[in-house]
Amino acid sequence: SQQGEEDPQALSIQEGENATMNCSYKTSINNLQWYRQNSGRGLVHLILIRSNEREKHSGRLRVTLDTSKKSSSLLITASRAADTASYFCATARPGSSNTGKLIFGQGTTLQVKP
Amino acid sequence: KAGVTQTPRYLIKTRGQQVTLSCSPISGHRSVSWYQQTPGQGLQFLFEYFSETQRNKGNFPGRFSGRQFSNSRSEMNVSTLELGDSALYLCASSGTSGTSSYEQYFGPGTRLTVT
């Protein structure tokens, strides 16, 4: 069963606007990751934030993590049509034996209109 | 480095048959994980293999099995196929050092349709 819930399920914005997606999880984590998936293809790793970090940036991406609320958010600034995709958060439990097991949220489908 | 490759990309099978899917990880990666993606259940973890041993297992029936070879290539097998097994099966590999061992690199997936 999945432990991540994402909000909203779908988001439609105009090019140039910012997109914010939220993720909540249930158990303790080692880290939380965000992935992008285009049209039912393989997932692409975007960013990883560790449980002792609160914010991380990568290009136009900004991720925050609040372990007290068990939640994370992904902000994509100055969105482009090419950002149209599904975005998933995924958590990894503590323990070195859990590195290969990710629990995914339901995903947010983002549409960026030109 | 070449990415994760999966074969075949598309597959159509009949109920009751069995199927074997193959995954070749990124060179040097020893961990291979498998996921099932369906519109209803989303992305669900099937199992993970590390150095030829199953290290983690998800909540799937015994009809789903896998193995890993000494060159880290992995196969998953589904026996006695059911209509509900129709899904995109994704394979991912990861490295072994520090935080990067958590970052997974996904293949393009195998689209399985059971009729």
Coordinates of C-alpha atoms in Angstrom, one line a residue:
Chain A
S1 CA 0.0 0.0 0.0
Q2 CA 1.2 3.5 -0.7
Q3 CA 2.0 5.8 2.1
G4 CA 2.2 9.0 0.2
E5 CA -0.7 11.3 -0.6
E6 CA -0.3 14.1 -3.1
D7 CA -2.2 17.3 -3.5
P8 CA -3.6 18.4 -5.8
Q9 CA -4.2 15.4 -8.1
A10 CA -4.2 17.7 -11.1
L11 CA -2.9 21.2 -11.8
S12 CA -3.3 23.3 -14.9
I13 CA -1.3 26.6 -15.2
Q14 CA 0.0 29.0 -17.8
E15 CA 3.6 29.1 -19.0
G16 CA 5.6 31.3 -16.7
E17 CA 3.6 30.7 -13.6
N18 CA 4.8 28.8 -10.6
A19 CA 3.5 25.3 -9.8
T20 CA 3.3 23.9 -6.2
M21 CA 2.6 20.3 -5.3
N22 CA 2.3 18.9 -1.9
C23 CA 3.0 15.4 -0.5
S24 CA 2.2 13.8 2.9
Y25 CA 3.6 10.6 4.2
K26 CA 2.9 8.4 7.3
T27 CA 6.1 6.8 8.7
S28 CA 9.6 7.8 9.6
I29 CA 11.9 8.4 6.6
N30 CA 15.5 8.6 5.7
N31 CA 14.8 10.8 2.7
L32 CA 12.1 12.0 0.4
Q33 CA 12.5 12.2 -3.4
W34 CA 10.6 13.7 -6.3
Y35 CA 10.3 12.1 -9.7
R36 CA 8.8 13.2 -13.0
Q37 CA 7.1 10.9 -15.4
N38 CA 6.1 11.8 -19.0
S39 CA 3.2 10.0 -20.6
G40 CA 3.5 6.6 -18.9
R41 CA 7.2 6.3 -19.5
G42 CA 10.0 5.7 -17.0
L43 CA 10.5 8.0 -14.1
V44 CA 13.2 10.6 -13.9
H45 CA 14.8 11.5 -10.6
L46 CA 14.5 15.2 -9.8
I47 CA 15.7 15.9 -6.3
L48 CA 16.3 14.2 -3.0
I49 CA 16.0 15.8 0.4
R50 CA 17.2 14.1 3.6
S51 CA 15.2 13.9 6.8
N52 CA 17.6 16.4 8.5
E53 CA 17.2 19.0 5.7
R54 CA 14.4 21.6 5.5
E55 CA 14.9 23.0 2.0
K56 CA 16.7 22.2 -1.1
H57 CA 17.1 23.9 -4.5
S58 CA 18.0 22.5 -7.9
G59 CA 17.6 24.9 -10.9
R60 CA 13.9 25.9 -11.0
L61 CA 13.0 23.4 -8.4
R62 CA 12.6 24.1 -4.7
V63 CA 11.7 21.4 -2.2
T64 CA 10.8 21.8 1.4
L65 CA 10.4 19.1 4.0
D66 CA 8.6 19.3 7.4
T67 CA 9.2 16.1 9.3
S68 CA 7.0 17.2 12.2
K69 CA 4.0 17.4 9.8
K70 CA 5.3 14.6 7.6
S71 CA 4.9 16.7 4.5
S72 CA 6.9 18.0 1.6
S73 CA 6.3 20.5 -1.2
L74 CA 7.7 20.8 -4.6
L75 CA 7.8 24.3 -6.3
I76 CA 8.5 24.6 -10.0
T77 CA 9.2 28.3 -10.8
A78 CA 8.7 29.9 -14.2
S79 CA 7.1 26.8 -15.6
R80 CA 7.5 25.8 -19.3
A81 CA 5.3 23.6 -21.5
A82 CA 8.0 21.0 -21.3
D83 CA 7.3 20.7 -17.6
T84 CA 4.0 19.0 -18.4
A85 CA 4.2 15.6 -16.8
S86 CA 3.1 13.7 -13.7
Y87 CA 5.1 14.3 -10.5
F88 CA 5.5 11.8 -7.8
C89 CA 7.0 12.0 -4.3
A90 CA 8.6 8.9 -2.9
T91 CA 10.0 8.1 0.5
A92 CA 12.7 5.8 1.7
R93 CA 12.6 4.3 5.2
P94 CA 15.6 4.5 7.5
G95 CA 18.1 1.6 7.3
S96 CA 20.7 0.8 4.7
S97 CA 18.7 -2.3 3.6
N98 CA 15.9 0.0 2.6
T99 CA 17.8 2.0 -0.1
G100 CA 16.1 0.1 -2.9
K101 CA 12.6 0.3 -1.7
L102 CA 10.6 3.5 -2.4
I103 CA 7.0 4.2 -1.4
F104 CA 5.3 6.4 -3.9
G105 CA 2.5 8.9 -3.6
Q106 CA -0.4 9.0 -6.1
G107 CA 1.1 11.8 -8.1
T108 CA 0.1 15.2 -9.4
T109 CA -0.6 15.7 -13.0
L110 CA 0.7 19.0 -14.2
Q111 CA -0.3 20.7 -17.4
V112 CA 1.5 23.8 -18.5
K113 CA -0.3 25.7 -21.2
P114 CA 1.8 27.6 -23.8
Chain B
K1 CA 26.9 5.4 -19.1
A2 CA 24.1 3.6 -20.7
G3 CA 20.8 3.9 -18.9
V4 CA 18.5 1.1 -17.5
T5 CA 17.1 -1.0 -20.3
Q6 CA 14.1 -3.2 -20.2
T7 CA 12.9 -5.8 -22.6
P8 CA 10.5 -6.3 -24.1
R9 CA 8.8 -2.9 -24.2
Y10 CA 5.4 -4.2 -25.0
L11 CA 3.8 -7.6 -24.4
I12 CA 0.3 -9.1 -24.9
K13 CA -0.5 -12.3 -23.0
T14 CA -3.5 -14.4 -22.3
R15 CA -4.9 -15.2 -18.9
G16 CA -3.3 -18.2 -17.4
Q17 CA 0.0 -17.8 -19.2
Q18 CA 3.3 -16.8 -17.6
V19 CA 5.6 -14.0 -18.6
T20 CA 9.3 -13.0 -18.0
L21 CA 10.5 -9.5 -18.1
S22 CA 14.1 -8.5 -18.2
C23 CA 16.0 -5.5 -16.8
S24 CA 19.7 -4.5 -17.3
P25 CA 20.8 -1.9 -14.7
I26 CA 23.3 0.9 -15.2
S27 CA 26.8 -0.5 -15.2
G28 CA 28.2 -0.7 -11.7
H29 CA 24.8 -0.7 -10.0
R30 CA 24.1 -3.7 -7.8
S31 CA 20.6 -2.9 -6.7
V32 CA 17.6 -3.5 -9.0
S33 CA 14.1 -2.8 -7.9
W34 CA 10.8 -3.6 -9.6
Y35 CA 7.6 -1.6 -9.5
Q36 CA 4.1 -2.1 -10.9
Q37 CA 2.1 0.9 -12.1
T38 CA -1.6 0.8 -12.7
P39 CA -4.2 3.6 -13.0
G40 CA -6.0 2.3 -9.9
Q41 CA -3.2 1.4 -7.5
G42 CA -0.5 3.8 -8.8
L43 CA 3.2 2.8 -8.3
Q44 CA 3.7 -0.1 -6.1
F45 CA 6.9 -1.7 -5.0
L46 CA 7.3 -5.4 -6.0
F47 CA 10.8 -6.4 -4.8
E48 CA 14.4 -5.4 -4.8
Y49 CA 17.5 -7.5 -5.5
F50 CA 21.0 -6.7 -4.3
S51 CA 24.0 -8.8 -5.1
E52 CA 21.8 -11.7 -6.4
T53 CA 19.7 -11.7 -3.1
Q54 CA 16.2 -10.5 -2.6
R55 CA 16.6 -7.7 -0.1
N56 CA 13.0 -6.3 0.1
K57 CA 9.6 -7.6 -1.0
G58 CA 6.4 -5.8 -1.5
N59 CA 2.9 -7.0 -0.8
F60 CA 2.3 -9.1 -3.9
P61 CA 1.2 -12.7 -4.3
G62 CA 3.7 -15.5 -4.9
R63 CA 2.8 -15.5 -8.6
F64 CA 5.3 -12.6 -8.8
S65 CA 8.9 -13.6 -8.5
G66 CA 12.3 -12.4 -9.6
R67 CA 15.9 -13.1 -9.6
Q68 CA 19.2 -11.4 -10.2
F69 CA 22.2 -12.7 -12.0
S70 CA 25.9 -12.2 -11.2
N71 CA 26.2 -9.4 -13.7
S72 CA 23.3 -7.6 -11.9
R73 CA 20.8 -8.1 -14.7
S74 CA 17.4 -9.0 -13.3
E75 CA 14.3 -10.8 -14.4
M76 CA 10.8 -10.9 -13.0
N77 CA 8.3 -13.6 -13.7
V78 CA 4.6 -13.6 -13.3
S79 CA 2.9 -16.9 -13.5
T80 CA -0.8 -17.7 -14.1
L81 CA -1.5 -14.2 -15.4
E82 CA -4.7 -12.4 -14.4
L83 CA -6.5 -9.5 -16.1
G84 CA -5.5 -7.3 -13.2
D85 CA -1.8 -7.9 -13.9
S86 CA -2.1 -5.6 -16.9
A87 CA 0.2 -2.7 -16.0
L88 CA 3.4 -0.9 -16.7
Y89 CA 6.3 -2.7 -15.0
L90 CA 9.2 -0.5 -14.2
C91 CA 12.7 -1.5 -13.2
A92 CA 15.1 0.8 -11.4
S93 CA 18.7 0.5 -10.4
S94 CA 20.7 2.4 -7.8
G95 CA 24.3 2.8 -6.8
T96 CA 25.9 1.7 -3.5
S97 CA 27.5 4.7 -2.0
G98 CA 25.9 7.0 0.6
T99 CA 22.9 9.1 -0.3
S100 CA 23.2 8.3 -4.0
S101 CA 22.3 4.7 -3.1
Y102 CA 18.8 6.0 -2.6
E103 CA 18.4 7.7 -6.0
Q104 CA 16.8 5.3 -8.4
Y105 CA 17.3 5.3 -12.2
F106 CA 14.3 4.0 -14.0
G107 CA 14.0 2.1 -17.3
P108 CA 11.3 2.9 -19.8
G109 CA 9.1 0.1 -18.6
T110 CA 7.4 -2.9 -20.1
R111 CA 3.7 -2.5 -20.9
L112 CA 2.0 -5.8 -20.2
T113 CA -1.5 -6.3 -21.4
V114 CA -3.4 -9.5 -20.3
T115 CA -6.4 -10.5 -22.4

